[in-house]
Short mmCIF file of C-alpha atoms in Angstrom, two decimals:
data_model
loop_
_atom_site.label_atom_id
_atom_site.label_comp_id
_atom_site.label_asym_id
_atom_site.label_seq_id
_atom_site.Cartn_x
_atom_site.Cartn_y
_atom_site.Cartn_z
CA MET A 75 -9.03 -42.59 61.97
CA LEU A 76 -8.40 -39.16 63.41
CA VAL A 77 -10.21 -37.84 66.57
CA ASP A 78 -10.06 -34.30 67.49
CA ASP A 79 -12.67 -31.44 68.08
CA SER A 80 -10.48 -28.97 66.15
CA LYS A 81 -11.05 -28.92 62.42
CA PHE A 82 -7.53 -27.48 61.88
CA MET A 83 -5.99 -30.28 63.97
CA ARG A 84 -7.64 -32.71 62.01
CA ALA A 85 -6.81 -31.22 58.53
CA LEU A 86 -3.12 -31.07 59.80
CA LEU A 87 -3.11 -34.87 60.83
CA LYS A 88 -4.77 -35.74 57.50
CA LYS A 89 -2.13 -33.58 55.67
CA VAL A 90 0.86 -35.45 57.58
CA MET A 91 -0.69 -38.92 57.15
CA ALA A 92 -1.99 -38.67 53.37
CA SER A 93 1.26 -39.35 52.04
CA ALA A 94 1.28 -42.81 53.60
CA HIS A 95 -2.02 -43.80 55.07
CA ASN A 96 -5.72 -43.63 54.56
CA ILE A 97 -7.74 -41.73 56.65
CA VAL A 98 -11.09 -43.71 57.17
CA GLY A 99 -12.92 -41.47 59.56
CA GLU A 100 -12.75 -38.18 61.75
CA ALA A 101 -14.39 -37.84 64.86
CA GLU A 102 -15.03 -34.61 66.92
CA ASN A 103 -15.22 -36.32 70.07
CA GLY A 104 -15.07 -39.35 72.23
CA VAL A 105 -18.53 -40.26 71.85
CA GLU A 106 -18.57 -40.18 67.98
CA ALA A 107 -14.88 -42.25 68.37
CA VAL A 108 -16.42 -45.08 70.35
CA ASP A 109 -19.19 -45.67 67.73
CA MET A 110 -16.95 -44.76 64.64
CA TYR A 111 -14.42 -47.53 65.92
CA GLU A 112 -17.05 -49.95 66.11
CA GLN A 113 -18.11 -49.27 62.57
CA LEU A 114 -14.68 -48.81 61.09
CA SER A 115 -12.48 -51.21 63.15
CA PRO A 116 -9.48 -48.60 61.88
CA ASP A 117 -5.62 -49.88 62.06
CA ILE A 118 -4.79 -46.93 64.30
CA VAL A 119 -6.46 -43.95 66.23
CA LEU A 120 -4.68 -40.76 66.59
CA MET A 121 -6.86 -39.49 69.61
CA ASP A 122 -6.86 -36.00 71.23
CA ILE A 123 -7.24 -35.98 74.89
CA VAL A 124 -9.09 -32.94 75.67
CA MET A 125 -12.54 -33.03 73.77
CA PRO A 126 -16.24 -31.98 74.61
CA HIS A 127 -18.70 -34.70 75.47
CA MET A 128 -16.22 -37.47 76.27
CA ASP A 129 -12.58 -36.94 76.69
CA GLY A 130 -9.78 -38.95 75.02
CA ILE A 131 -8.96 -40.73 77.65
CA LEU A 132 -12.32 -42.28 78.47
CA ALA A 133 -12.94 -42.83 74.93
CA THR A 134 -9.58 -44.73 74.79
CA SER A 135 -10.60 -46.67 77.94
CA ASN A 136 -14.12 -47.68 76.24
CA ILE A 137 -12.52 -48.67 72.88
CA VAL A 138 -9.60 -50.72 74.36
CA GLY A 139 -12.18 -52.48 77.00
CA LYS A 140 -13.83 -53.90 74.09
CA HIS A 141 -11.13 -54.20 71.55
CA PRO A 142 -7.66 -54.98 73.67
CA ASP A 143 -5.57 -54.82 70.49
CA ALA A 144 -6.79 -51.37 69.42
CA LYS A 145 -4.02 -48.82 68.90
CA ILE A 146 -4.57 -45.66 69.97
CA ILE A 147 -1.78 -42.63 69.93
CA MET A 148 -2.81 -39.76 72.03
CA CYS A 149 -2.16 -36.25 71.01
CA THR A 150 -1.60 -34.24 74.00
CA SER A 151 -0.57 -30.46 74.73
CA VAL A 152 2.53 -29.33 76.46
CA GLY A 153 1.98 -29.66 80.09
CA GLN A 154 -0.67 -32.56 80.31
CA ASP A 155 1.52 -35.00 82.26
CA GLU A 156 -1.25 -36.18 84.46
CA LYS A 157 -3.44 -36.76 81.41
CA VAL A 158 -0.69 -38.66 79.86
CA LYS A 159 -0.34 -40.89 82.71
CA ALA A 160 -4.30 -41.55 82.62
CA ALA A 161 -4.10 -42.25 78.77
CA ILE A 162 -1.45 -44.95 79.53
CA LYS A 163 -3.50 -46.66 82.21
CA ALA A 164 -6.49 -46.28 79.78
CA GLY A 165 -4.51 -48.48 77.34
CA ALA A 166 -2.88 -45.71 74.81
CA ARG A 167 -0.19 -47.21 72.98
CA GLY A 168 1.95 -43.90 72.01
CA TYR A 169 1.88 -40.15 72.74
CA ILE A 170 2.41 -37.21 70.64
CA THR A 171 2.86 -33.89 72.13
CA LYS A 172 1.54 -30.65 69.99
CA PRO A 173 3.03 -29.07 68.06
CA PHE A 174 4.35 -32.05 66.23
CA GLN A 175 6.47 -32.54 63.30
CA GLY A 176 4.92 -34.69 60.31
CA PRO A 177 7.77 -37.03 59.97
CA SER A 178 7.73 -37.80 63.70
CA VAL A 179 3.83 -38.33 63.85
CA LEU A 180 4.45 -40.62 60.60
CA LYS A 181 7.07 -42.52 62.35
CA GLU A 182 5.19 -43.02 65.48
CA VAL A 183 2.22 -44.48 63.48
CA GLU A 184 4.55 -47.18 61.08
CA SER A 185 6.09 -48.09 64.36
CA LEU A 186 2.76 -48.85 66.28
CA LEU A 187 1.56 -50.83 63.15
CA GLY A 188 4.40 -52.69 62.96
CA GLN A 189 4.12 -54.23 66.41
CA MET B 144 36.16 -19.24 100.91
CA ALA B 145 38.73 -21.72 98.96
CA GLN B 146 39.75 -21.01 95.37
CA GLU B 147 40.36 -17.44 95.54
CA LYS B 148 41.20 -16.72 91.82
CA VAL B 149 39.10 -14.01 90.50
CA VAL B 150 36.59 -14.57 87.89
CA THR B 151 35.11 -11.29 87.46
CA TRP B 152 34.21 -8.19 89.68
CA LEU B 153 32.20 -4.94 89.43
CA GLU B 154 31.38 -1.70 91.64
CA GLY B 155 28.11 -0.73 92.01
CA LYS B 156 25.59 -0.43 95.27
CA LEU B 157 24.03 -3.25 97.17
CA PHE B 158 21.39 -3.73 99.81
CA PHE B 159 20.33 -6.69 102.05
CA VAL B 160 16.66 -7.00 101.17
CA ASP B 161 14.34 -6.52 104.46
CA THR B 162 10.86 -6.76 103.41
CA TYR B 163 9.87 -4.70 106.36
CA ALA B 164 11.79 -1.73 105.37
CA ALA B 165 10.38 1.14 103.94
CA ARG B 166 12.83 1.35 101.11
CA ALA B 167 16.21 0.12 99.97
CA ASN B 168 19.19 1.39 101.62
CA TRP B 169 21.72 1.16 98.86
CA VAL B 170 25.43 1.30 99.79
CA PRO B 171 28.39 1.61 97.65
CA CYS B 172 29.93 -2.02 97.32
CA LYS B 173 32.62 -4.05 95.18
CA VAL B 174 31.51 -7.70 94.37
CA VAL B 175 34.09 -9.98 93.38
CA LEU B 176 33.35 -13.44 92.00
CA THR B 177 36.03 -15.95 92.57
CA TYR B 178 35.91 -19.80 91.81
CA GLY B 179 34.72 -20.52 95.50
CA GLY B 180 31.88 -17.79 95.57
CA ILE B 181 31.28 -14.04 95.95
CA TRP B 182 32.61 -11.45 97.93
CA LEU B 183 30.50 -8.57 98.87
CA MET B 184 32.60 -5.78 100.17
CA TYR B 185 30.86 -2.47 101.42
CA GLY B 186 31.70 0.14 103.87
CA ASN B 187 34.35 -1.81 106.23
CA GLU B 188 32.47 -4.97 105.98
CA LYS B 189 33.42 -8.09 103.76
CA ARG B 190 31.21 -10.70 103.42
CA GLY B 191 31.53 -14.15 101.51
CA VAL B 192 28.95 -15.91 100.00
CA PRO B 193 30.01 -19.69 98.83
CA LEU B 194 28.72 -20.46 95.44
CA ALA B 195 27.00 -23.69 97.09
CA SER B 196 24.94 -21.40 99.22
CA ILE B 197 23.20 -19.69 96.50
CA ALA B 198 19.56 -20.52 96.61
CA SER B 199 18.34 -18.45 93.44
CA LEU B 200 19.86 -15.69 91.18
CA GLY B 201 17.51 -12.80 89.75
CA ARG B 202 14.50 -13.29 92.02
CA GLU B 203 12.41 -10.10 91.72
CA VAL B 204 12.67 -7.77 94.88
CA SER B 205 9.74 -5.86 95.77
CA LYS B 206 8.80 -2.71 93.52
CA LYS B 207 8.17 -0.93 96.85
CA LEU B 208 11.83 -1.50 97.92
CA ILE B 209 13.69 -1.30 94.88
CA GLY B 210 11.93 1.86 93.72
CA ASN B 211 12.89 3.11 90.28
CA VAL B 212 15.98 0.96 89.93
CA SER B 213 15.39 -1.60 86.82
CA ASP B 214 18.89 -3.07 86.37
CA TYR B 215 19.73 -5.17 89.20
CA LEU B 216 20.61 -8.62 90.28
CA SER B 217 19.33 -10.21 93.25
CA ILE B 218 21.47 -12.97 94.99
CA ALA B 219 19.38 -15.00 97.50
CA TYR B 220 21.80 -17.39 99.73
CA VAL B 221 21.49 -19.71 102.87
CA VAL B 222 24.11 -19.78 105.41
CA GLY B 223 23.57 -21.45 108.79
CA GLY B 224 20.11 -22.17 107.96
CA LYS B 225 19.22 -18.45 107.43
CA GLU B 226 18.20 -17.10 103.72
CA THR B 227 19.48 -13.54 102.75
CA THR B 228 18.83 -11.65 99.67
CA VAL B 229 21.25 -9.24 98.46
CA ALA B 230 20.23 -6.83 95.50
CA ILE B 231 23.12 -5.55 93.36
CA THR B 232 22.95 -2.76 91.29
CA GLY B 233 25.46 -1.39 88.64
CA GLN B 234 26.32 -1.11 84.99
CA SER B 235 23.88 -3.37 83.24
CA ALA B 236 26.60 -5.21 80.85
CA GLN B 237 28.74 -5.97 84.09
CA LEU B 238 25.55 -7.19 86.02
CA LYS B 239 25.09 -9.52 83.01
CA LYS B 240 28.46 -10.96 83.13
CA LEU B 241 28.36 -11.33 86.95
CA LYS B 242 25.05 -13.12 86.76
CA LYS B 243 26.40 -15.41 83.61
CA TYR B 244 29.47 -16.18 85.38
CA ILE B 245 28.04 -17.28 88.56
CA MET B 246 25.74 -19.48 86.56
CA PHE B 247 28.58 -20.97 84.51
CA LEU B 248 30.56 -21.76 87.83
CA GLN B 249 27.19 -23.46 89.25
CA LEU B 250 26.58 -25.39 86.21
CA ASN B 251 29.89 -26.41 84.66
CA LYS B 252 31.45 -29.82 85.05
CA LYS B 253 28.50 -30.60 87.45
CA PRO B 254 26.37 -33.84 87.80
CA VAL B 255 23.22 -33.84 86.16
CA TYR B 256 20.47 -36.39 85.48
CA ILE B 257 19.32 -36.41 81.82
CA LEU B 258 16.60 -38.15 79.85
CA HIS B 259 17.37 -37.90 76.03
CA PRO B 260 15.45 -37.96 73.63
CA ALA B 261 12.52 -37.49 75.87
CA LYS B 262 10.48 -36.69 72.71
CA VAL B 263 11.38 -36.72 68.95
CA GLY B 264 9.34 -34.10 67.00
CA GLY B 265 6.80 -34.40 69.63
CA ALA B 266 6.56 -37.94 69.91
CA ILE B 267 7.00 -39.11 73.32
CA GLN B 268 9.94 -41.85 73.76
CA ASP B 269 8.82 -43.89 76.40
CA LYS B 270 11.54 -46.71 76.06
CA VAL B 271 14.35 -44.02 77.14
CA SER B 272 15.29 -44.08 80.86
CA TRP B 273 17.19 -41.52 82.74
CA GLU B 274 20.97 -41.32 83.05
CA GLN B 275 23.68 -39.73 84.96
CA GLY B 276 25.88 -37.37 83.11
CA ILE B 277 28.07 -34.34 83.59
CA LEU B 278 26.72 -30.99 82.26
CA ASN B 279 29.49 -28.93 80.33
CA VAL B 280 28.71 -25.27 79.38
CA VAL B 281 30.74 -24.57 76.19
CA TRP B 282 31.37 -20.91 75.76
CA THR B 283 32.55 -19.83 71.98
CA PRO B 284 34.17 -16.79 70.77
CA GLY B 285 31.04 -14.35 70.05
CA GLY B 286 28.83 -16.80 71.66
CA ALA B 287 27.61 -18.16 68.11
CA ALA B 288 28.34 -21.79 68.96
CA ASP B 289 27.66 -21.87 72.75
CA LYS B 290 26.26 -25.25 73.64
CA LEU B 291 25.44 -27.43 76.56
CA VAL B 292 27.20 -30.89 76.44
CA VAL B 293 25.99 -33.68 78.88
CA GLN B 294 28.70 -36.62 78.80
CA ARG B 295 26.68 -39.54 79.65
CA LYS B 296 27.55 -43.43 79.21
CA SER B 297 25.34 -44.09 76.48
CA GLY B 298 27.11 -41.29 74.30
CA ASN B 299 27.33 -37.01 74.68
CA VAL B 300 24.14 -35.03 74.13
CA GLU B 301 24.70 -31.59 72.63
CA ILE B 302 22.19 -28.92 72.97
CA ALA B 303 23.16 -25.81 70.97
CA MET B 304 22.18 -22.71 72.75
CA GLY B 305 21.03 -21.07 69.27
CA GLU B 306 18.75 -24.05 68.64
CA ILE B 307 16.64 -23.95 71.84
CA GLU B 308 13.16 -22.93 71.33
CA MET B 309 11.79 -23.56 74.77
CA ILE B 310 12.43 -24.53 78.21
CA ARG B 311 9.80 -24.94 80.97
CA THR B 312 9.72 -27.19 84.10
CA GLU B 313 7.96 -30.47 84.68
CA ASN B 314 7.31 -32.74 87.38
CA GLN B 315 8.78 -36.16 86.70
CA LYS B 316 9.85 -39.27 88.98
CA ILE B 317 13.62 -40.25 88.98
CA ASN B 318 14.51 -43.36 90.51
CA GLY B 319 11.01 -43.07 92.33
CA LYS B 320 11.47 -39.77 93.51
CA PRO B 321 9.46 -36.67 92.57
CA GLN B 322 11.72 -33.89 90.85
CA THR B 323 10.92 -30.66 89.02
CA ILE B 324 13.00 -30.97 86.08
CA ALA B 325 13.68 -28.82 82.98
CA ASN B 326 12.37 -29.55 79.83
CA ILE B 327 14.55 -28.20 77.02
CA LYS B 328 13.04 -28.10 73.30
CA HIS B 329 15.65 -27.82 70.89
CA SER B 330 16.21 -28.84 67.29
CA SER B 331 18.97 -30.24 65.34
CA ALA B 332 19.70 -30.65 61.65
CA ASP B 333 17.37 -33.37 61.34
CA ASN B 334 14.69 -33.29 64.04
CA VAL B 335 13.24 -31.48 67.16
CA TYR B 336 13.88 -33.01 70.54
CA ASN B 337 12.74 -32.43 73.93
CA THR B 338 15.74 -33.39 76.45
CA PHE B 339 14.81 -33.39 80.32
CA ILE B 340 17.53 -32.20 82.68
CA LEU B 341 17.79 -32.25 86.39
CA ALA B 342 20.68 -30.45 87.71
CA GLY B 343 22.08 -30.00 91.05
CA ILE B 344 21.15 -26.42 90.86
CA GLN B 345 18.00 -26.15 88.92
CA ASN B 346 17.17 -22.60 89.01
CA SER B 347 20.30 -21.64 87.72
CA LEU B 348 20.19 -24.17 84.51
CA ILE B 349 16.58 -22.61 83.93
CA GLU B 350 17.76 -18.93 84.63
CA TYR B 351 20.84 -19.38 82.35
CA ILE B 352 18.49 -20.81 79.13
CA ASN B 353 16.06 -17.92 79.89
CA ASP B 354 18.44 -15.32 80.00
CA HIS B 355 19.77 -16.65 76.77
CA LEU B 356 16.26 -16.90 75.21
CA LYS B 357 15.62 -13.34 75.98
CA GLU B 358 18.94 -12.05 74.85
CA GLN B 359 18.22 -13.89 71.31
CA GLY B 360 14.76 -12.18 71.31
CA VAL B 361 13.03 -15.73 71.48
CA ILE B 362 11.06 -14.68 74.62
CA SER B 363 10.41 -11.26 75.33
CA GLY B 364 12.35 -9.57 78.49
CA HIS B 365 9.41 -9.80 80.76
CA GLU B 366 8.44 -13.25 79.76
CA ASP B 367 9.41 -16.17 81.79
CA GLY B 368 9.97 -18.90 79.46
CA VAL B 369 9.34 -21.50 82.10
CA ALA B 370 5.69 -20.43 82.35
CA GLY B 371 5.15 -21.99 79.07
CA GLY B 372 2.17 -20.78 76.92
CA GLY B 373 2.43 -17.28 75.16
CA GLY B 374 4.14 -18.13 72.11
CA GLY B 375 6.12 -15.34 70.34
CA GLY B 376 6.79 -12.88 72.81
CA ASP B 377 4.88 -9.81 72.65
CA ALA B 378 3.31 -10.93 69.02
CA ALA B 379 -0.50 -10.58 69.34
CA LEU B 380 -1.45 -13.37 66.86
CA GLU B 381 -5.13 -14.15 65.75
CA GLY B 382 -6.58 -17.33 64.94
CA LEU B 383 -5.59 -17.68 61.19
CA GLU B 384 -2.18 -16.47 61.88
CA ASP B 385 -1.77 -19.11 64.74
CA GLU B 386 -2.79 -21.77 62.61
CA ILE B 387 -0.49 -20.84 59.77
CA LEU B 388 2.41 -21.12 62.17
CA VAL B 389 1.10 -24.74 63.67
CA ALA B 390 1.01 -25.85 59.97
CA LEU B 391 4.43 -24.50 59.22
CA TYR B 392 5.98 -26.19 62.36
CA SER B 393 4.33 -29.33 61.48
CA GLY B 394 5.99 -29.38 58.09
CA VAL B 395 3.46 -28.01 55.74
CA SER B 396 5.22 -26.39 53.17
CA ALA B 397 4.76 -22.40 52.92
CA LEU B 398 3.78 -22.46 49.35
CA GLU B 399 1.01 -25.13 50.21
CA VAL B 400 -0.59 -23.18 52.92
CA PRO B 401 -3.19 -21.42 50.95
CA THR B 402 -4.35 -24.99 49.62
CA PHE B 403 -4.32 -26.24 53.09
CA MET B 404 -6.11 -23.37 54.83
CA ASP B 405 -9.44 -24.08 53.06
CA GLY B 406 -11.02 -20.84 52.27
CA THR B 407 -7.76 -18.64 52.45
CA ASP B 408 -6.69 -16.90 49.44
CA VAL B 409 -2.99 -16.50 48.63
CA ASP B 410 -2.89 -12.72 49.19
CA GLN B 411 -4.37 -13.00 52.54
CA VAL B 412 -1.63 -15.61 53.37
CA GLU B 413 0.97 -13.69 52.12
CA GLU B 414 -0.22 -10.60 53.99
CA ILE B 415 -0.05 -12.89 57.30
CA TYR B 416 3.57 -14.14 56.18
CA ASP B 417 4.60 -10.42 55.88
CA LYS B 418 3.05 -9.92 59.33
CA LEU B 419 5.03 -13.02 60.81
CA ILE B 420 8.23 -11.82 59.07
CA SER B 421 7.88 -8.52 60.98
CA TYR B 422 7.44 -10.58 64.46
CA GLY B 423 10.42 -12.07 63.41
CA LEU B 424 8.52 -15.72 63.66
CA VAL B 425 9.26 -16.70 60.16
CA GLU B 426 11.97 -15.51 57.80
CA LEU B 427 12.04 -15.04 54.15
CA VAL B 428 13.69 -17.91 52.17
CA ARG B 429 12.70 -17.20 48.58
CA LEU B 430 9.92 -14.95 46.67
CA ARG B 431 7.96 -17.19 44.54
CA LYS B 432 7.36 -15.99 40.89
CA ASP B 433 3.95 -16.19 39.50
CA VAL B 434 3.79 -15.87 35.73
CA LYS B 435 1.53 -15.85 32.62
CA LEU B 436 2.18 -16.36 29.23
CA THR B 437 2.54 -13.29 26.77
CA ALA B 438 0.97 -13.37 23.46
CA LYS B 439 4.57 -14.21 22.06
CA GLY B 440 4.58 -17.26 24.38
CA ARG B 441 1.39 -18.26 23.37
CA ASN B 442 2.40 -17.79 19.93
CA ILE B 443 4.81 -20.34 20.50
CA VAL B 444 2.66 -22.98 22.31
CA ASN B 445 0.38 -22.89 19.21
CA LYS B 446 3.16 -23.40 16.86
CA LYS B 447 4.66 -26.30 18.83
CA MET B 448 1.36 -27.89 18.88
CA GLN B 449 0.98 -27.95 15.17
CA MET B 450 4.45 -29.59 14.85
#
């Protein structure tokens, strides 16, 4: 499942993931992400940090609060160290900084799926 | 100062920065760099600046003081608890050489802390820890294969200067102590890596890499790579151009971009490629051929299908 307020970033992640994984849902903000997680129970979530309505950290905290085994990878921008720390506390299990390289995202996803 | 073997020298003018002065009082000087430090010789004076006392290089001096002088090197140093800044002007190439050699002496064979790889292709490697190492600044003829090599117990880390994309500073805790580290993003044959380094003279490490990026045109002359943001130097990119660059970076093939960028036709994308090439942000690998069948070609296909 992809969560990002940028349509372009969602398309890019979809393109990167499409070779090996199915994208079951896309959300534009944290509120949508929390609802969608309940409905779809995806294997893994790629979650942007900065989003309107509810950011990725709060959304992660909400999802992990109900589903402690949820596998969430945060997608951060360069220089968001403090947010990364908050995401770790919230329960994120992987971290990717933008701009990313497709094969590394896939590797990170597969590594987390294998845990 | 010990170790008096001369490394390089220049003749020019200098002044000691006094922020309360109305303007700079340049005096003719000779500046000699030795393995131990810098000798400033002017008038009847000879002042030694030990390498270890240098706090920063290349800091900007107020325009009010410096006037129209654009080529200068400022050196801030601390002796006896007092910080002094001297500005030196001379031939541009000599100033660059002096600065580069000072930084080399400050950095080469010095202990550092290193975290490598901190990121691979953007993915943070949270199982990697900080290690101690020795930084080697490797110069090669013509500079083509210059590199930074950090020797550490778990293996050497080599960062080719020509493969550095970016440097910025970040706050990190090392052994529980907050430090401002250099985050160096660089590529190798197989991937893009972020390596974090904390050097004894951190300013010089950052300045050394920034000067290299400016020389290579990776960042513009006035741009401070450390500040981050503002990709592409002076290139003024619009939304679609930005997105195409990001897509290419992430591994979308140039030929797939028109399909990937919903609603963008091939001609529009190729125009953007031309613009990006002119900015030096992408390079031409090959020209794609687009063909259509001639009547003769169609005739052959028709015959083949009758067989």
